[in-house]
């Protein structure tokens, strides 16, 4: 193989070294040079050769370059060259110049092979993660690019190495915080490759605050008006959220859904959408769909749908939906997004039903969308999106289904004809000459009847005016007429498509609705048409129609209530046996599930078809086929006896269901009664507790009154004992009325004594007056003797003293009487206040006894409640016993402390006695010393000396 000339200068004499030889020399220099500059120059030369001689550099230099990364980390320049060289070797992204040159083709998996060699030693990836942490731009940026290329070539293996590396993912998350946009943007691309199809790494990246950082970057770049950086961030968000329930829940709980609303705030001037803006908005809509995808768990989807409604995101999407100037692909994706946001969520479906288009007069958004669906000039993708939106609006929405069907009923049709209703649009599409409109309208109407037997019966009332002068026909009859005349009508598109749509509508309508089956069988042309279609040998295109006809005939048998004598189950089975054959019937029925388009439609709810010709089956209809295919096959082979037995079993089951329903109702009523009784018990228990508290309070008040009464009685007893009025002892719990009567008797005695003393006092006063008058008569005579005069004066003095004594005694007795009167009044007041309290307490006790009687009756009826209350009572008793034992322990400790205090007092008294003995001994010793003539000074002598001096001074002053 001839290679281009190397990097040497101009031509020289002799043969020029080949590229491989040059690379070998450079590798030797890298390995053997001791100077860092020489090694740096050699690595730089390898970098320049790595694009042209990728294979040679990869084979010969990779080991030396890895060694440079390990040993020369102090020099950022050589590290940067080595990383760039490895990137050129491993990356498969060839430059345009290289592609234009006539070079030998490299094998496609060359980069994968070099990557496998590099990651064979896991330490190399760990070393690369360490280098990515360097802040130096010439090291960090090439490291990020090299790691991204490794992930592209051998993603799962490199992901596993990074996952087990300590803080491997966290190191890479720091790239999003780099202030240099080049590194930050390449860091986003690196995380895109890192998070592909690896749930564990996706969770780690999400919990490393990736959502917050990415949303900040999108906001900084201008949301949908941003550049390719916004696109990369949105792709990374999709990697983190798609099929990852944990991250979706974290995204919702972190209130990040609310931050998506500004993305869709498109201005009024929608002209001039750039290609990047369309791409960004498309990815934003897809991100919303990831959160509310029908494949997610129902609970997670429902919570995200509610969050989108409450934050105004759904309202913003509906604004884009009704706006003008929006590109077709954005409008289509917006319709699909709104469809999944409202699917199965009643609150969102109700809001969508209230949205009006900005037209004059305003029209509901549903009507505007249906107009696009049945308009054959609209793009096929847009019509599919509108159909999906209508299906999602009706999914588990009986209210919406009723509103759609009501627009078809005679009583609700607008007679003026000024406005077009949804029902009119569906009927118009159902009977138009465009086969795609026929199919879409039939499927939409089938969704309006899905799992709703009431609406299936109501739709039988719909009458259509086919032409002037002819009587109106029912909608069911018109569908069968079009079905039978399908080949005669000139239509645009596939005729099979129209017939398939009508057959799907009829199968959905008749399933699980015996009345509709009866109406269908009432037309004598329907059964012959179905048997004729099934019995014929048609081409491959018609086999699908034959299978659907067999399904419709099977439904007519399985849900037949035998109300029509000519079309009973047994007769229809005999007809199949004679004209078609059971095996042939089952074979034709199996054409449906074996069809390729059936398998595609069964995968997901959204109708996605590559072309209008492939638009044959609806997702919900595939579920119906799967449910009915087996039971119809069994029903065809059953004999009349088995049918009778089955009917008997059905009746028995219905009776059993009725009995079960009855017992459920009884149990529900008993549960309600039990709840009411429990509430009554609770209320009566609370009332009982209140009454018990009231009784306890009144008993305490009565006890207080008794104590006050006993105290007054004791005081009165003391006073009567002091005056010796009576010697009877009072009883502590005597009757107050008797005591009051005793006090009244004593008061009467005192009054009698007082009157007696008053009488004696008046007698004494009269005697005194007599003595005074006699004294005056004796004073006029001067001859009275001295002895008689002195005797009269002595007698008078004695009388005066006796009078004074009597007066003082009367005053004392009157004061005592007034005191007793006051006490008597106080006792009477106390008695009058105590009597009603006693009466109320008696009435309360009677009421409480009646309440207790009623409570006992309720408690007997609810033994479980009594047990619970008794257990609670036992626990309270145990708590009381424990508290009483605690009190006993505390009393014991108190007695011990009192004993210790008594002992300490006794010891103190002993010490005082000892001190007194010591004082006596000291005084005795002092006396002895004084007797011996020793002068002793003490405090007593000094004090006595001072007192003696003071006495002498006082005597001198008195003498003066």
mmCIF file of N, CA, C and O in Angstrom, residues 755-828:
data_model
loop_
_atom_site.group_PDB
_atom_site.id
_atom_site.type_symbol
_atom_site.label_atom_id
_atom_site.label_comp_id
_atom_site.label_asym_id
_atom_site.label_seq_id
_atom_site.Cartn_x
_atom_site.Cartn_y
_atom_site.Cartn_z
ATOM 1 N N UNK A 755 -86.168 40.793 129.130
ATOM 2 C CA UNK A 755 -87.368 41.462 129.651
ATOM 3 C C UNK A 755 -87.401 41.415 131.177
ATOM 4 O O UNK A 755 -87.787 42.401 131.827
ATOM 5 N N UNK A 756 -86.984 40.279 131.742
ATOM 6 C CA UNK A 756 -86.957 40.177 133.207
ATOM 7 C C UNK A 756 -86.009 41.197 133.808
ATOM 8 O O UNK A 756 -86.331 41.887 134.784
ATOM 9 N N UNK A 757 -84.833 41.297 133.190
ATOM 10 C CA UNK A 757 -83.863 42.270 133.701
ATOM 11 C C UNK A 757 -84.383 43.699 133.517
ATOM 12 O O UNK A 757 -84.130 44.575 134.367
ATOM 13 N N UNK A 758 -85.078 43.947 132.413
ATOM 14 C CA UNK A 758 -85.642 45.289 132.210
ATOM 15 C C UNK A 758 -86.660 45.598 133.315
ATOM 16 O O UNK A 758 -86.714 46.724 133.839
ATOM 17 N N UNK A 759 -87.454 44.557 133.636
ATOM 18 C CA UNK A 759 -88.413 44.789 134.724
ATOM 19 C C UNK A 759 -87.723 45.072 136.054
ATOM 20 O O UNK A 759 -88.116 45.984 136.816
ATOM 21 N N UNK A 760 -86.687 44.329 136.401
ATOM 22 C CA UNK A 760 -85.939 44.582 137.630
ATOM 23 C C UNK A 760 -85.337 45.978 137.603
ATOM 24 O O UNK A 760 -85.286 46.671 138.624
ATOM 25 N N UNK A 761 -84.841 46.350 136.390
ATOM 26 C CA UNK A 761 -84.232 47.681 136.293
ATOM 27 C C UNK A 761 -85.271 48.769 136.531
ATOM 28 O O UNK A 761 -84.993 49.774 137.211
ATOM 29 N N UNK A 762 -86.465 48.578 136.029
ATOM 30 C CA UNK A 762 -87.498 49.594 136.271
ATOM 31 C C UNK A 762 -87.843 49.653 137.751
ATOM 32 O O UNK A 762 -88.083 50.731 138.308
ATOM 33 N N UNK A 763 -87.896 48.478 138.421
ATOM 34 C CA UNK A 763 -88.163 48.482 139.866
ATOM 35 C C UNK A 763 -87.085 49.236 140.610
ATOM 36 O O UNK A 763 -87.366 50.029 141.524
ATOM 37 N N UNK A 764 -85.849 49.031 140.245
ATOM 38 C CA UNK A 764 -84.732 49.726 140.900
ATOM 39 C C UNK A 764 -84.831 51.227 140.664
ATOM 40 O O UNK A 764 -84.554 52.040 141.558
ATOM 41 N N UNK A 765 -85.213 51.604 139.410
ATOM 42 C CA UNK A 765 -85.350 53.045 139.121
ATOM 43 C C UNK A 765 -86.442 53.678 139.985
ATOM 44 O O UNK A 765 -86.289 54.811 140.468
ATOM 45 N N UNK A 766 -87.532 52.928 140.151
ATOM 46 C CA UNK A 766 -88.599 53.485 141.009
ATOM 47 C C UNK A 766 -88.121 53.627 142.444
ATOM 48 O O UNK A 766 -88.417 54.615 143.118
ATOM 49 N N UNK A 767 -87.362 52.677 142.912
ATOM 50 C CA UNK A 767 -86.825 52.772 144.286
ATOM 51 C C UNK A 767 -85.917 53.963 144.391
ATOM 52 O O UNK A 767 -85.940 54.722 145.381
ATOM 53 N N UNK A 768 -85.092 54.182 143.365
ATOM 54 C CA UNK A 768 -84.147 55.313 143.398
ATOM 55 C C UNK A 768 -84.922 56.627 143.433
ATOM 56 O O UNK A 768 -84.576 57.578 144.142
ATOM 57 N N UNK A 769 -85.983 56.706 142.626
ATOM 58 C CA UNK A 769 -86.771 57.938 142.621
ATOM 59 C C UNK A 769 -87.393 58.203 143.979
ATOM 60 O O UNK A 769 -87.427 59.355 144.464
ATOM 61 N N UNK A 770 -87.866 57.134 144.587
ATOM 62 C CA UNK A 770 -88.426 57.296 145.949
ATOM 63 C C UNK A 770 -87.379 57.785 146.917
ATOM 64 O O UNK A 770 -87.608 58.655 147.733
ATOM 65 N N UNK A 771 -86.195 57.201 146.798
ATOM 66 C CA UNK A 771 -85.119 57.620 147.717
ATOM 67 C C UNK A 771 -84.754 59.071 147.493
ATOM 68 O O UNK A 771 -84.461 59.829 148.431
ATOM 69 N N UNK A 772 -84.728 59.507 146.217
ATOM 70 C CA UNK A 772 -84.376 60.901 145.942
ATOM 71 C C UNK A 772 -85.408 61.846 146.533
ATOM 72 O O UNK A 772 -85.080 62.897 147.107
ATOM 73 N N UNK A 773 -86.690 61.486 146.369
ATOM 74 C CA UNK A 773 -87.730 62.375 146.915
ATOM 75 C C UNK A 773 -87.657 62.439 148.439
ATOM 76 O O UNK A 773 -87.799 63.504 149.043
ATOM 77 N N UNK A 774 -87.403 61.273 149.036
ATOM 78 C CA UNK A 774 -87.279 61.270 150.501
ATOM 79 C C UNK A 774 -86.044 62.032 150.919
ATOM 80 O O UNK A 774 -86.039 62.721 151.962
ATOM 81 N N UNK A 775 -85.000 62.004 150.131
ATOM 82 C CA UNK A 775 -83.779 62.739 150.467
ATOM 83 C C UNK A 775 -84.054 64.234 150.421
ATOM 84 O O UNK A 775 -83.561 64.998 151.239
ATOM 85 N N UNK A 776 -84.875 64.662 149.454
ATOM 86 C CA UNK A 776 -85.174 66.088 149.383
ATOM 87 C C UNK A 776 -86.005 66.522 150.600
ATOM 88 O O UNK A 776 -85.834 67.626 151.131
ATOM 89 N N UNK A 777 -86.939 65.662 150.989
ATOM 90 C CA UNK A 777 -87.748 66.014 152.171
ATOM 91 C C UNK A 777 -86.881 66.079 153.419
ATOM 92 O O UNK A 777 -87.038 66.962 154.255
ATOM 93 N N UNK A 778 -85.958 65.167 153.526
ATOM 94 C CA UNK A 778 -85.088 65.172 154.696
ATOM 95 C C UNK A 778 -84.102 66.331 154.659
ATOM 96 O O UNK A 778 -83.657 66.821 155.706
ATOM 97 N N UNK A 779 -83.770 66.853 153.495
ATOM 98 C CA UNK A 779 -82.791 67.955 153.387
ATOM 99 C C UNK A 779 -83.350 69.263 153.925
ATOM 100 O O UNK A 779 -82.590 70.173 154.263
ATOM 101 N N UNK A 780 -84.692 69.457 154.030
ATOM 102 C CA UNK A 780 -85.270 70.718 154.513
ATOM 103 C C UNK A 780 -85.186 70.839 156.035
ATOM 104 O O UNK A 780 -85.241 71.932 156.608
ATOM 105 N N UNK A 781 -85.123 69.673 156.721
ATOM 106 C CA UNK A 781 -85.021 69.671 158.180
ATOM 107 C C UNK A 781 -83.572 69.737 158.580
ATOM 108 O O UNK A 781 -82.744 68.985 158.069
ATOM 109 N N UNK A 782 -83.274 70.612 159.459
ATOM 110 C CA UNK A 782 -81.881 70.770 159.883
ATOM 111 C C UNK A 782 -81.603 70.016 161.169
ATOM 112 O O UNK A 782 -80.477 69.999 161.638
ATOM 113 N N UNK A 783 -82.741 69.387 161.765
ATOM 114 C CA UNK A 783 -82.525 68.755 163.045
ATOM 115 C C UNK A 783 -82.249 67.270 162.897
ATOM 116 O O UNK A 783 -82.225 66.543 163.913
ATOM 117 N N UNK A 784 -82.024 66.807 161.633
ATOM 118 C CA UNK A 784 -81.726 65.363 161.501
ATOM 119 C C UNK A 784 -80.375 65.054 162.095
ATOM 120 O O UNK A 784 -79.468 65.862 162.045
ATOM 121 N N UNK A 785 -80.312 63.943 162.662
ATOM 122 C CA UNK A 785 -79.093 63.550 163.387
ATOM 123 C C UNK A 785 -77.995 63.115 162.410
ATOM 124 O O UNK A 785 -78.253 62.762 161.256
ATOM 125 N N UNK A 786 -76.790 63.094 162.971
ATOM 126 C CA UNK A 786 -75.620 62.754 162.134
ATOM 127 C C UNK A 786 -75.624 61.279 161.761
ATOM 128 O O UNK A 786 -75.261 60.901 160.683
ATOM 129 N N UNK A 787 -76.082 60.462 162.637
ATOM 130 C CA UNK A 787 -76.052 59.021 162.398
ATOM 131 C C UNK A 787 -77.014 58.616 161.298
ATOM 132 O O UNK A 787 -76.702 57.804 160.407
ATOM 133 N N UNK A 788 -78.277 59.288 161.361
ATOM 134 C CA UNK A 788 -79.254 58.941 160.316
ATOM 135 C C UNK A 788 -78.815 59.448 158.953
ATOM 136 O O UNK A 788 -78.999 58.809 157.906
ATOM 137 N N UNK A 789 -78.128 60.543 158.951
ATOM 138 C CA UNK A 789 -77.642 61.113 157.680
ATOM 139 C C UNK A 789 -76.561 60.247 157.036
ATOM 140 O O UNK A 789 -76.584 59.975 155.845
ATOM 141 N N UNK A 790 -75.640 59.838 157.902
ATOM 142 C CA UNK A 790 -74.560 58.994 157.363
ATOM 143 C C UNK A 790 -75.093 57.649 156.882
ATOM 144 O O UNK A 790 -74.696 57.103 155.849
ATOM 145 N N UNK A 791 -76.095 57.105 157.588
ATOM 146 C CA UNK A 791 -76.666 55.819 157.143
ATOM 147 C C UNK A 791 -77.387 55.942 155.805
ATOM 148 O O UNK A 791 -77.332 55.045 154.971
ATOM 149 N N UNK A 792 -78.112 57.069 155.638
ATOM 150 C CA UNK A 792 -78.807 57.271 154.346
ATOM 151 C C UNK A 792 -77.839 57.380 153.174
ATOM 152 O O UNK A 792 -78.075 56.869 152.092
ATOM 153 N N UNK A 793 -76.722 58.017 153.418
ATOM 154 C CA UNK A 793 -75.747 58.165 152.322
ATOM 155 C C UNK A 793 -75.127 56.831 151.964
ATOM 156 O O UNK A 793 -74.921 56.525 150.779
ATOM 157 N N UNK A 794 -74.822 56.030 152.941
ATOM 158 C CA UNK A 794 -74.235 54.715 152.636
ATOM 159 C C UNK A 794 -75.223 53.862 151.847
ATOM 160 O O UNK A 794 -74.851 53.177 150.880
ATOM 161 N N UNK A 795 -76.485 53.882 152.275
ATOM 162 C CA UNK A 795 -77.499 53.094 151.557
ATOM 163 C C UNK A 795 -77.644 53.574 150.113
ATOM 164 O O UNK A 795 -77.777 52.769 149.177
ATOM 165 N N UNK A 796 -77.566 54.893 149.939
ATOM 166 C CA UNK A 796 -77.678 55.439 148.569
ATOM 167 C C UNK A 796 -76.506 55.010 147.713
ATOM 168 O O UNK A 796 -76.660 54.668 146.539
ATOM 169 N N UNK A 797 -75.316 55.028 148.241
ATOM 170 C CA UNK A 797 -74.126 54.605 147.467
ATOM 171 C C UNK A 797 -74.229 53.143 147.046
ATOM 172 O O UNK A 797 -73.876 52.763 145.906
ATOM 173 N N UNK A 798 -74.729 52.344 147.944
ATOM 174 C CA UNK A 798 -74.874 50.925 147.581
ATOM 175 C C UNK A 798 -75.873 50.745 146.444
ATOM 176 O O UNK A 798 -75.669 49.942 145.517
ATOM 177 N N UNK A 799 -76.946 51.494 146.498
ATOM 178 C CA UNK A 799 -77.937 51.390 145.428
ATOM 179 C C UNK A 799 -77.367 51.852 144.081
ATOM 180 O O UNK A 799 -77.639 51.278 143.027
ATOM 181 N N UNK A 800 -76.576 52.915 144.124
ATOM 182 C CA UNK A 800 -75.950 53.393 142.860
ATOM 183 C C UNK A 800 -75.050 52.351 142.263
ATOM 184 O O UNK A 800 -75.053 52.113 141.042
ATOM 185 N N UNK A 801 -74.239 51.722 143.081
ATOM 186 C CA UNK A 801 -73.327 50.683 142.542
ATOM 187 C C UNK A 801 -74.105 49.517 141.953
ATOM 188 O O UNK A 801 -73.781 48.988 140.877
ATOM 189 N N UNK A 802 -75.167 49.111 142.678
ATOM 190 C CA UNK A 802 -75.959 47.994 142.164
ATOM 191 C C UNK A 802 -76.623 48.362 140.847
ATOM 192 O O UNK A 802 -76.706 47.544 139.908
ATOM 193 N N UNK A 803 -77.039 49.608 140.714
ATOM 194 C CA UNK A 803 -77.652 50.058 139.467
ATOM 195 C C UNK A 803 -76.666 50.034 138.303
ATOM 196 O O UNK A 803 -76.984 49.606 137.191
ATOM 197 N N UNK A 804 -75.469 50.487 138.578
ATOM 198 C CA UNK A 804 -74.451 50.480 137.511
ATOM 199 C C UNK A 804 -74.141 49.057 137.066
ATOM 200 O O UNK A 804 -73.981 48.780 135.862
ATOM 201 N N UNK A 805 -74.038 48.146 137.971
ATOM 202 C CA UNK A 805 -73.755 46.756 137.626
ATOM 203 C C UNK A 805 -74.873 46.176 136.758
ATOM 204 O O UNK A 805 -74.629 45.458 135.772
ATOM 205 N N UNK A 806 -76.125 46.478 137.144
ATOM 206 C CA UNK A 806 -77.235 45.965 136.358
ATOM 207 C C UNK A 806 -77.220 46.518 134.932
ATOM 208 O O UNK A 806 -77.508 45.820 133.950
ATOM 209 N N UNK A 807 -76.906 47.828 134.794
ATOM 210 C CA UNK A 807 -76.851 48.439 133.471
ATOM 211 C C UNK A 807 -75.768 47.788 132.584
ATOM 212 O O UNK A 807 -76.002 47.491 131.402
ATOM 213 N N UNK A 808 -74.608 47.601 133.149
ATOM 214 C CA UNK A 808 -73.524 46.965 132.355
ATOM 215 C C UNK A 808 -73.908 45.552 131.945
ATOM 216 O O UNK A 808 -73.648 45.110 130.805
ATOM 217 N N UNK A 809 -74.564 44.799 132.852
ATOM 218 C CA UNK A 809 -74.980 43.439 132.527
ATOM 219 C C UNK A 809 -76.022 43.427 131.405
ATOM 220 O O UNK A 809 -75.981 42.595 130.499
ATOM 221 N N UNK A 810 -76.949 44.406 131.463
ATOM 222 C CA UNK A 810 -77.967 44.491 130.414
ATOM 223 C C UNK A 810 -77.328 44.804 129.060
ATOM 224 O O UNK A 810 -77.680 44.241 128.016
ATOM 225 N N UNK A 811 -76.343 45.713 129.067
ATOM 226 C CA UNK A 811 -75.661 46.056 127.795
ATOM 227 C C UNK A 811 -74.942 44.843 127.212
ATOM 228 O O UNK A 811 -74.991 44.601 126.004
ATOM 229 N N UNK A 812 -74.270 44.118 128.076
ATOM 230 C CA UNK A 812 -73.571 42.920 127.586
ATOM 231 C C UNK A 812 -74.554 41.917 126.993
ATOM 232 O O UNK A 812 -74.322 41.310 125.916
ATOM 233 N N UNK A 813 -75.668 41.722 127.696
ATOM 234 C CA UNK A 813 -76.640 40.747 127.208
ATOM 235 C C UNK A 813 -77.279 41.216 125.894
ATOM 236 O O UNK A 813 -77.542 40.428 124.991
ATOM 237 N N UNK A 814 -77.549 42.528 125.758
ATOM 238 C CA UNK A 814 -78.115 43.029 124.492
ATOM 239 C C UNK A 814 -77.133 42.867 123.333
ATOM 240 O O UNK A 814 -77.515 42.516 122.204
ATOM 241 N N UNK A 815 -75.844 43.086 123.610
ATOM 242 C CA UNK A 815 -74.824 42.893 122.555
ATOM 243 C C UNK A 815 -74.766 41.426 122.136
ATOM 244 O O UNK A 815 -74.637 41.097 120.946
ATOM 245 N N UNK A 816 -74.857 40.552 123.163
ATOM 246 C CA UNK A 816 -74.833 39.118 122.843
ATOM 247 C C UNK A 816 -76.049 38.723 122.034
ATOM 248 O O UNK A 816 -75.972 37.911 121.087
ATOM 249 N N UNK A 817 -77.186 39.306 122.344
ATOM 250 C CA UNK A 817 -78.407 38.985 121.599
ATOM 251 C C UNK A 817 -78.298 39.462 120.155
ATOM 252 O O UNK A 817 -78.669 38.759 119.211
ATOM 253 N N UNK A 818 -77.790 40.669 119.937
ATOM 254 C CA UNK A 818 -77.635 41.176 118.555
ATOM 255 C C UNK A 818 -76.655 40.308 117.750
ATOM 256 O O UNK A 818 -76.864 40.024 116.568
ATOM 257 N N UNK A 819 -75.596 39.851 118.436
ATOM 258 C CA UNK A 819 -74.631 38.972 117.746
ATOM 259 C C UNK A 819 -75.292 37.671 117.320
ATOM 260 O O UNK A 819 -75.116 37.179 116.188
ATOM 261 N N UNK A 820 -76.101 37.099 118.227
ATOM 262 C CA UNK A 820 -76.800 35.854 117.894
ATOM 263 C C UNK A 820 -77.813 36.074 116.774
ATOM 264 O O UNK A 820 -78.028 35.202 115.924
ATOM 265 N N UNK A 821 -78.450 37.234 116.742
ATOM 266 C CA UNK A 821 -79.394 37.513 115.666
ATOM 267 C C UNK A 821 -78.694 37.565 114.301
ATOM 268 O O UNK A 821 -79.199 37.051 113.305
ATOM 269 N N UNK A 822 -77.525 38.197 114.276
ATOM 270 C CA UNK A 822 -76.764 38.248 113.012
ATOM 271 C C UNK A 822 -76.374 36.854 112.538
ATOM 272 O O UNK A 822 -76.496 36.516 111.363
ATOM 273 N N UNK A 823 -75.897 36.030 113.469
ATOM 274 C CA UNK A 823 -75.527 34.666 113.092
ATOM 275 C C UNK A 823 -76.742 33.881 112.605
ATOM 276 O O UNK A 823 -76.658 33.071 111.677
ATOM 277 N N UNK A 824 -77.888 34.133 113.267
ATOM 278 C CA UNK A 824 -79.112 33.454 112.846
ATOM 279 C C UNK A 824 -79.488 33.845 111.417
ATOM 280 O O UNK A 824 -79.865 33.010 110.595
ATOM 281 N N UNK A 825 -79.360 35.146 111.071
ATOM 282 C CA UNK A 825 -79.655 35.587 109.707
ATOM 283 C C UNK A 825 -78.705 34.951 108.683
ATOM 284 O O UNK A 825 -79.116 34.525 107.616
ATOM 285 N N UNK A 826 -77.411 34.886 109.047
ATOM 286 C CA UNK A 826 -76.443 34.260 108.134
ATOM 287 C C UNK A 826 -76.793 32.800 107.884
ATOM 288 O O UNK A 826 -76.718 32.294 106.754
ATOM 289 N N UNK A 827 -77.171 32.098 108.940
ATOM 290 C CA UNK A 827 -77.528 30.685 108.777
ATOM 291 C C UNK A 827 -78.781 30.520 107.920
ATOM 292 O O UNK A 827 -78.883 29.588 107.116
ATOM 293 N N UNK A 828 -79.746 31.443 108.099
ATOM 294 C CA UNK A 828 -80.943 31.349 107.270
ATOM 295 C C UNK A 828 -80.622 31.577 105.787
ATOM 296 O O UNK A 828 -81.123 30.878 104.908
#
